[in-house]
Coordinates of C-alpha atoms and ligand atoms in Angstrom, one line a residue:
M93 CA 28.3 -113.0 -43.9
S94 CA 29.4 -109.9 -42.0
V95 CA 32.5 -107.8 -41.5
L96 CA 33.7 -107.1 -38.0
V97 CA 35.0 -103.6 -37.6
T98 CA 36.9 -103.1 -34.3
G99 CA 37.0 -99.4 -33.2
G100 CA 34.1 -98.7 -35.4
A101 CA 32.9 -95.9 -33.2
G102 CA 36.2 -94.0 -33.7
Y103 CA 37.3 -91.6 -36.4
I104 CA 38.5 -93.9 -39.2
G105 CA 36.4 -96.9 -38.1
S106 CA 33.1 -95.0 -38.3
H107 CA 34.0 -94.0 -41.9
M108 CA 34.8 -97.6 -42.6
V109 CA 31.4 -98.7 -41.4
W110 CA 29.6 -96.2 -43.7
E111 CA 31.9 -97.3 -46.6
L112 CA 30.9 -101.0 -46.0
L113 CA 27.2 -100.3 -45.6
D114 CA 27.2 -98.2 -48.7
A115 CA 28.7 -101.2 -50.5
G116 CA 25.9 -103.4 -49.3
E117 CA 27.9 -105.3 -46.6
R118 CA 26.6 -106.3 -43.2
V119 CA 28.7 -104.8 -40.4
V120 CA 29.3 -105.6 -36.7
V121 CA 31.2 -103.0 -34.7
L122 CA 33.2 -104.0 -31.6
D123 CA 34.1 -100.9 -29.6
R124 CA 34.5 -100.3 -25.9
L125 CA 33.5 -96.6 -26.4
S126 CA 36.5 -95.3 -24.5
T127 CA 37.3 -92.7 -27.1
G128 CA 34.7 -93.5 -29.7
F129 CA 31.0 -92.4 -29.7
E130 CA 27.9 -94.5 -30.0
W131 CA 26.3 -91.9 -32.2
A132 CA 29.2 -92.2 -34.6
V133 CA 28.2 -95.8 -35.5
A134 CA 25.8 -96.0 -38.4
P135 CA 22.4 -97.2 -37.2
E136 CA 22.4 -100.1 -39.7
A137 CA 25.5 -101.6 -38.1
T138 CA 25.3 -103.8 -35.0
L139 CA 27.2 -102.3 -32.1
V140 CA 28.7 -104.6 -29.5
R141 CA 30.3 -102.7 -26.6
G142 CA 33.3 -104.6 -25.5
D143 CA 37.0 -105.2 -25.6
V144 CA 39.0 -106.5 -28.7
G145 CA 41.2 -108.4 -26.3
D146 CA 38.2 -110.4 -25.1
R147 CA 38.7 -113.6 -27.1
E148 CA 35.5 -115.3 -26.0
L149 CA 33.5 -112.3 -26.9
V150 CA 35.1 -112.0 -30.3
E151 CA 34.5 -115.7 -31.0
R152 CA 30.9 -115.4 -30.0
I153 CA 30.4 -112.4 -32.4
V154 CA 32.1 -114.3 -35.2
A155 CA 29.7 -117.3 -34.7
E156 CA 26.6 -115.2 -34.3
H157 CA 27.2 -112.9 -37.2
S158 CA 29.0 -115.3 -39.6
V159 CA 32.0 -112.9 -39.7
D160 CA 34.3 -113.7 -42.6
A161 CA 36.6 -110.7 -42.2
I162 CA 38.0 -108.5 -39.4
I163 CA 39.1 -104.9 -40.0
H164 CA 41.0 -103.9 -36.9
F165 CA 41.1 -100.2 -36.0
A166 CA 40.8 -100.3 -32.2
G167 CA 43.9 -99.1 -30.4
S168 CA 45.6 -96.2 -28.8
I169 CA 47.0 -93.6 -31.2
V170 CA 48.7 -90.7 -29.5
V171 CA 52.5 -90.8 -30.1
P172 CA 53.6 -88.6 -27.1
E173 CA 51.3 -90.5 -24.8
S174 CA 52.9 -93.8 -25.9
I175 CA 56.2 -92.4 -24.8
A176 CA 54.8 -91.5 -21.3
E177 CA 52.8 -94.8 -21.0
P178 CA 54.5 -97.4 -23.1
L179 CA 53.0 -100.4 -21.3
T180 CA 49.5 -99.1 -21.9
Y181 CA 50.3 -99.0 -25.6
Y182 CA 51.8 -102.4 -25.7
E183 CA 48.7 -103.7 -23.9
N184 CA 46.1 -102.0 -26.0
N185 CA 47.8 -102.3 -29.4
T186 CA 50.0 -105.4 -29.2
C187 CA 48.6 -107.7 -26.5
K188 CA 44.9 -107.2 -27.5
T189 CA 45.8 -107.5 -31.1
R190 CA 47.4 -110.9 -30.3
N191 CA 44.2 -112.0 -28.7
L192 CA 42.1 -110.8 -31.6
I193 CA 44.3 -112.7 -34.1
E194 CA 44.0 -115.8 -31.9
A195 CA 40.2 -115.4 -31.9
A196 CA 40.2 -115.0 -35.7
V197 CA 42.3 -118.2 -36.1
R198 CA 40.3 -120.2 -33.6
S199 CA 36.9 -119.2 -35.1
G200 CA 38.0 -119.6 -38.7
V201 CA 38.0 -115.9 -39.8
R202 CA 40.4 -116.0 -42.8
N203 CA 40.6 -112.3 -43.7
F204 CA 42.3 -109.8 -41.5
I205 CA 42.9 -106.1 -42.3
F206 CA 45.1 -104.2 -39.9
S207 CA 45.5 -100.4 -39.4
S208 CA 49.2 -99.8 -39.3
T209 CA 51.1 -96.6 -39.5
A210 CA 53.9 -94.7 -41.1
A211 CA 55.4 -94.5 -37.6
V212 CA 56.9 -98.0 -38.2
Y213 CA 59.5 -96.3 -40.4
G214 CA 62.5 -94.5 -39.0
A215 CA 63.2 -90.8 -39.9
A216 CA 62.6 -90.9 -43.6
G217 CA 64.4 -88.0 -45.2
L218 CA 62.8 -85.9 -47.9
E219 CA 62.1 -88.8 -50.3
P220 CA 58.8 -90.7 -50.4
V221 CA 59.1 -93.8 -48.3
R222 CA 58.6 -97.3 -49.7
E223 CA 57.3 -100.3 -47.8
D224 CA 60.8 -101.9 -47.9
A225 CA 62.4 -99.0 -46.2
R226 CA 64.2 -99.5 -42.9
L227 CA 61.8 -100.2 -40.1
A228 CA 62.9 -98.3 -37.0
P229 CA 59.9 -96.9 -35.0
E230 CA 60.8 -93.9 -32.9
S231 CA 58.0 -94.4 -30.4
P232 CA 56.3 -97.2 -28.5
Y233 CA 53.2 -96.4 -30.6
G234 CA 55.1 -97.3 -33.8
L235 CA 56.7 -100.3 -32.3
S236 CA 53.4 -101.6 -30.8
K237 CA 51.9 -101.5 -34.4
L238 CA 55.0 -103.0 -36.0
M239 CA 54.9 -105.9 -33.5
S240 CA 51.3 -106.5 -34.6
E241 CA 52.4 -106.6 -38.2
W242 CA 54.9 -109.3 -37.2
M243 CA 52.3 -111.3 -35.3
L244 CA 50.1 -111.3 -38.3
R245 CA 52.9 -112.4 -40.6
D246 CA 53.7 -115.3 -38.3
A247 CA 50.1 -116.3 -37.7
A248 CA 49.4 -116.2 -41.4
A249 CA 52.4 -118.4 -42.1
A250 CA 51.2 -121.0 -39.5
H251 CA 47.4 -120.8 -39.9
D252 CA 44.6 -120.4 -42.4
L253 CA 44.7 -116.6 -42.2
R254 CA 45.6 -113.9 -44.7
Y255 CA 46.2 -110.3 -43.9
T256 CA 46.6 -106.8 -45.3
A257 CA 48.4 -104.2 -43.1
L258 CA 47.9 -100.6 -44.4
R259 CA 50.4 -98.1 -43.1
Y260 CA 48.6 -94.8 -42.8
F261 CA 50.2 -91.4 -43.4
N262 CA 48.4 -88.3 -42.1
V263 CA 44.7 -89.0 -42.2
A264 CA 42.3 -86.0 -42.3
G265 CA 39.0 -84.8 -43.6
A266 CA 35.6 -86.2 -42.9
D267 CA 32.7 -87.8 -44.7
P268 CA 31.5 -85.4 -47.4
K269 CA 27.9 -86.3 -46.5
G270 CA 28.5 -85.1 -43.0
R271 CA 27.6 -88.4 -41.3
T272 CA 30.8 -88.7 -39.3
G273 CA 34.2 -87.1 -38.7
Q274 CA 37.0 -86.6 -36.3
S275 CA 35.3 -86.0 -33.0
T276 CA 37.8 -86.8 -30.2
P277 CA 38.4 -83.8 -27.9
G278 CA 41.8 -82.5 -27.2
A279 CA 42.9 -82.6 -30.9
T280 CA 46.7 -82.4 -31.7
H281 CA 46.6 -83.0 -35.4
L282 CA 47.4 -80.1 -37.6
I283 CA 44.3 -80.0 -39.8
K284 CA 41.8 -80.4 -37.0
V285 CA 43.7 -77.9 -34.8
S286 CA 43.7 -75.4 -37.7
C287 CA 40.0 -75.8 -38.3
E288 CA 39.3 -75.3 -34.6
A289 CA 41.4 -72.1 -34.7
A290 CA 39.5 -70.9 -37.8
L291 CA 36.2 -71.5 -36.2
G292 CA 37.2 -69.7 -33.0
K293 CA 37.2 -72.9 -30.9
R294 CA 40.7 -72.0 -29.8
P295 CA 42.1 -68.5 -29.6
F296 CA 45.2 -69.2 -31.8
M297 CA 47.3 -72.0 -33.1
Q298 CA 51.1 -72.6 -33.3
V299 CA 53.4 -73.7 -36.0
Y300 CA 55.9 -76.1 -34.4
G301 CA 59.3 -75.3 -36.0
T302 CA 60.2 -73.0 -38.9
D303 CA 63.8 -74.1 -39.3
Y304 CA 63.5 -77.5 -41.0
A305 CA 65.4 -78.3 -44.2
T306 CA 62.2 -78.1 -46.2
P307 CA 61.2 -75.4 -48.9
D308 CA 59.5 -73.1 -46.4
G309 CA 61.2 -74.4 -43.2
T310 CA 58.1 -76.2 -41.8
C311 CA 57.4 -79.9 -41.7
V312 CA 56.0 -81.7 -44.7
R313 CA 53.3 -84.5 -44.4
D314 CA 51.3 -86.5 -46.8
Y315 CA 47.7 -85.8 -45.9
I316 CA 45.2 -88.4 -47.1
H317 CA 41.4 -88.0 -47.0
V318 CA 39.8 -90.5 -44.7
C319 CA 37.4 -91.6 -47.4
D320 CA 40.2 -92.6 -49.7
L321 CA 41.8 -94.4 -46.8
V322 CA 38.7 -96.5 -46.1
A323 CA 38.2 -97.1 -49.8
A324 CA 41.6 -98.7 -49.8
H325 CA 40.4 -101.0 -47.0
R326 CA 37.3 -102.0 -48.9
L327 CA 39.5 -102.9 -51.9
A328 CA 41.8 -104.8 -49.6
L329 CA 38.8 -106.8 -48.3
Q330 CA 37.7 -107.6 -51.9
R331 CA 41.2 -108.7 -52.8
L332 CA 41.5 -111.0 -49.7
R333 CA 38.1 -112.5 -50.4
E334 CA 39.2 -113.2 -54.0
G335 CA 42.2 -115.1 -52.7
G336 CA 44.9 -112.4 -52.7
G337 CA 48.0 -113.0 -50.7
N338 CA 49.3 -111.1 -47.7
L339 CA 50.1 -107.5 -48.3
I340 CA 51.7 -104.5 -46.5
A341 CA 51.0 -101.2 -48.2
N342 CA 51.4 -97.5 -47.6
C343 CA 48.3 -95.3 -47.7
G344 CA 49.2 -91.8 -48.7
Y345 CA 49.0 -89.8 -51.9
G346 CA 52.7 -89.6 -52.6
H347 CA 53.2 -85.9 -52.2
G348 CA 53.3 -83.7 -49.2
Y349 CA 52.3 -80.2 -47.9
S350 CA 54.1 -78.1 -45.4
V351 CA 52.5 -76.8 -42.2
L352 CA 52.2 -73.3 -43.7
Q353 CA 50.6 -74.7 -46.9
V354 CA 48.0 -76.4 -44.8
I355 CA 47.3 -73.3 -42.8
D356 CA 47.0 -71.3 -46.0
S357 CA 44.5 -73.8 -47.3
V358 CA 42.4 -73.5 -44.1
R359 CA 42.5 -69.7 -44.5
R360 CA 41.5 -69.9 -48.1
V361 CA 38.7 -72.4 -47.6
H362 CA 37.4 -70.8 -44.4
G363 CA 37.7 -67.3 -46.0
A364 CA 38.9 -65.4 -42.9
A365 CA 42.1 -65.0 -41.0
F366 CA 42.9 -66.5 -37.6
E367 CA 45.8 -66.1 -35.3
V368 CA 48.9 -68.3 -36.1
R369 CA 52.0 -68.1 -33.9
M370 CA 55.4 -69.3 -34.9
A371 CA 56.8 -71.6 -32.2
G372 CA 59.8 -73.9 -31.6
R373 CA 60.0 -77.5 -32.8
R374 CA 57.8 -80.1 -31.3
P375 CA 60.0 -82.9 -29.9
G376 CA 60.0 -86.1 -32.1
D377 CA 58.7 -84.5 -35.3
A378 CA 60.4 -85.7 -38.5
E379 CA 60.9 -83.0 -41.1
S380 CA 59.2 -84.9 -44.0
V381 CA 57.0 -88.0 -44.1
V382 CA 55.6 -88.8 -47.6
A383 CA 54.4 -92.1 -48.8
D384 CA 55.4 -94.0 -51.9
S385 CA 52.0 -95.3 -52.7
A386 CA 52.8 -97.3 -55.9
L387 CA 52.2 -100.6 -54.2
A388 CA 48.6 -99.8 -53.0
R389 CA 47.7 -98.4 -56.4
R390 CA 49.1 -101.5 -58.2
E391 CA 48.0 -104.3 -55.8
L392 CA 44.7 -102.8 -54.7
G393 CA 43.8 -100.9 -57.8
W394 CA 43.4 -98.0 -55.5
Q395 CA 42.6 -94.7 -57.2
P396 CA 42.3 -91.8 -54.7
A397 CA 39.2 -89.6 -55.4
H398 CA 39.9 -86.9 -52.8
D399 CA 43.6 -86.0 -53.5
D400 CA 43.0 -82.2 -53.0
L401 CA 44.2 -80.4 -49.9
D402 CA 41.4 -77.7 -50.1
G403 CA 38.8 -80.4 -50.4
I404 CA 40.2 -82.3 -47.4
V405 CA 40.1 -79.0 -45.4
N406 CA 36.6 -78.2 -46.7
D407 CA 35.3 -81.5 -45.3
A408 CA 37.2 -81.1 -42.1
L409 CA 35.8 -77.6 -41.6
A410 CA 32.3 -78.6 -42.3
W411 CA 32.6 -81.4 -39.7
E412 CA 34.1 -79.1 -37.2
A413 CA 31.1 -76.7 -37.6
A414 CA 28.7 -79.6 -37.3
L415 CA 30.4 -80.7 -34.1
A416 CA 30.0 -77.3 -32.7
R417 CA 26.3 -77.4 -33.4
R418 CA 26.1 -80.9 -31.9
N419 CA 27.7 -79.4 -28.7
T420 CA 29.6 -82.6 -28.0
Y421 CA 32.3 -81.0 -26.0
Ligands
UDP293 N1 51.7 -79.1 -36.2 C1 51.8 -77.7 -35.9 N2 50.9 -77.2 -35.1 C2 49.9 -77.9 -34.5 C3 49.8 -79.3 -34.8 C4 50.8 -79.9 -35.7 O1 52.7 -77.0 -36.4 O2 49.1 -77.4 -33.8 C5 52.7 -79.7 -37.1 C6 53.5 -80.8 -36.4 O3 54.6 -80.2 -35.8 C7 53.9 -81.6 -37.7 C8 52.8 -81.5 -38.6 O4 52.0 -80.3 -38.2 O5 55.1 -81.1 -38.3 C9 51.8 -82.7 -38.6 O6 51.5 -83.0 -37.2 P1 50.3 -83.9 -36.8 O7 50.3 -83.9 -35.3 O8 49.1 -83.4 -37.5 O9 50.7 -85.3 -37.4 P2 52.0 -86.2 -37.2 O10 52.7 -86.1 -38.5 O11 52.8 -85.7 -36.0 O12 51.4 -87.6 -37.0

């Protein structure tokens, strides 16, 4: 019995592979290596280079490796890019997921875990957002993921398939053992950008907007350590295998930090100052995005072990330093 991890050479997927191997699972990775890295895949996993939309390939992998569960991370993830290239996002995230679901149904894979996103919600306001909040994606990225949730819902109603969709909030940090981390060049996410600035990989960083209706005027996000996120997937896998029903659940800690609080944390953990410039708002940013995570805690028995901003930053900084040594760029 094996677990198929799509996008297993990417940031979250490569952590998932380690989490599964550490738990004694057999793992097959399907990744076309467009943004992921072969070296990020744990050597004990089998890596197949190919496309998740390739139904025949997926069916062959399922048969060869006795796959009983698919954890689907592969996809395009940059929100502004999805606005510029919506059809690419619908192709990569929606059409290919459709094919993957069909391959799962045809080859008898009963358990499907899908990486969804907080971007399926509309502008949330300051309160933590629950799963039954209004679904109103503000980008093709969010909509491409929401359509995949809907396809899973309908396929699960019609076929012998059960699914869990986990809606990620702001994923950050890296494997504390230093085995993998966020390695994609051209980072836009706050914690990675701040770490790069701290380590001198960029001359300065900017704070996008200081006039939001938040306590210090900068945007608030719910930053979740990537290891807690993949742990939630492992629990979801266990639950599905034990016969648990379909589930859509938020993955965040339930409290947020402002941009300035994150930068303070990076300064504190790194131990030295770096240049931070105040700038105007970045188009499309919501002022606050925080998860209500009661459902994941209740249904999955999820108990985060890394709910500590300085700890997340510490692991992100350590990975950034390791990347510099690796000279990947
Ligand atoms: N942000 C910032 N400077 C940066 C990158 C991000 O001020 O260099 C802010 C961004 O405007 C948002 C927050 O940090 O308010 C989180 O942004 P990120 O891109 O990390 O995640 P998002 O919530 O947009 O998915």
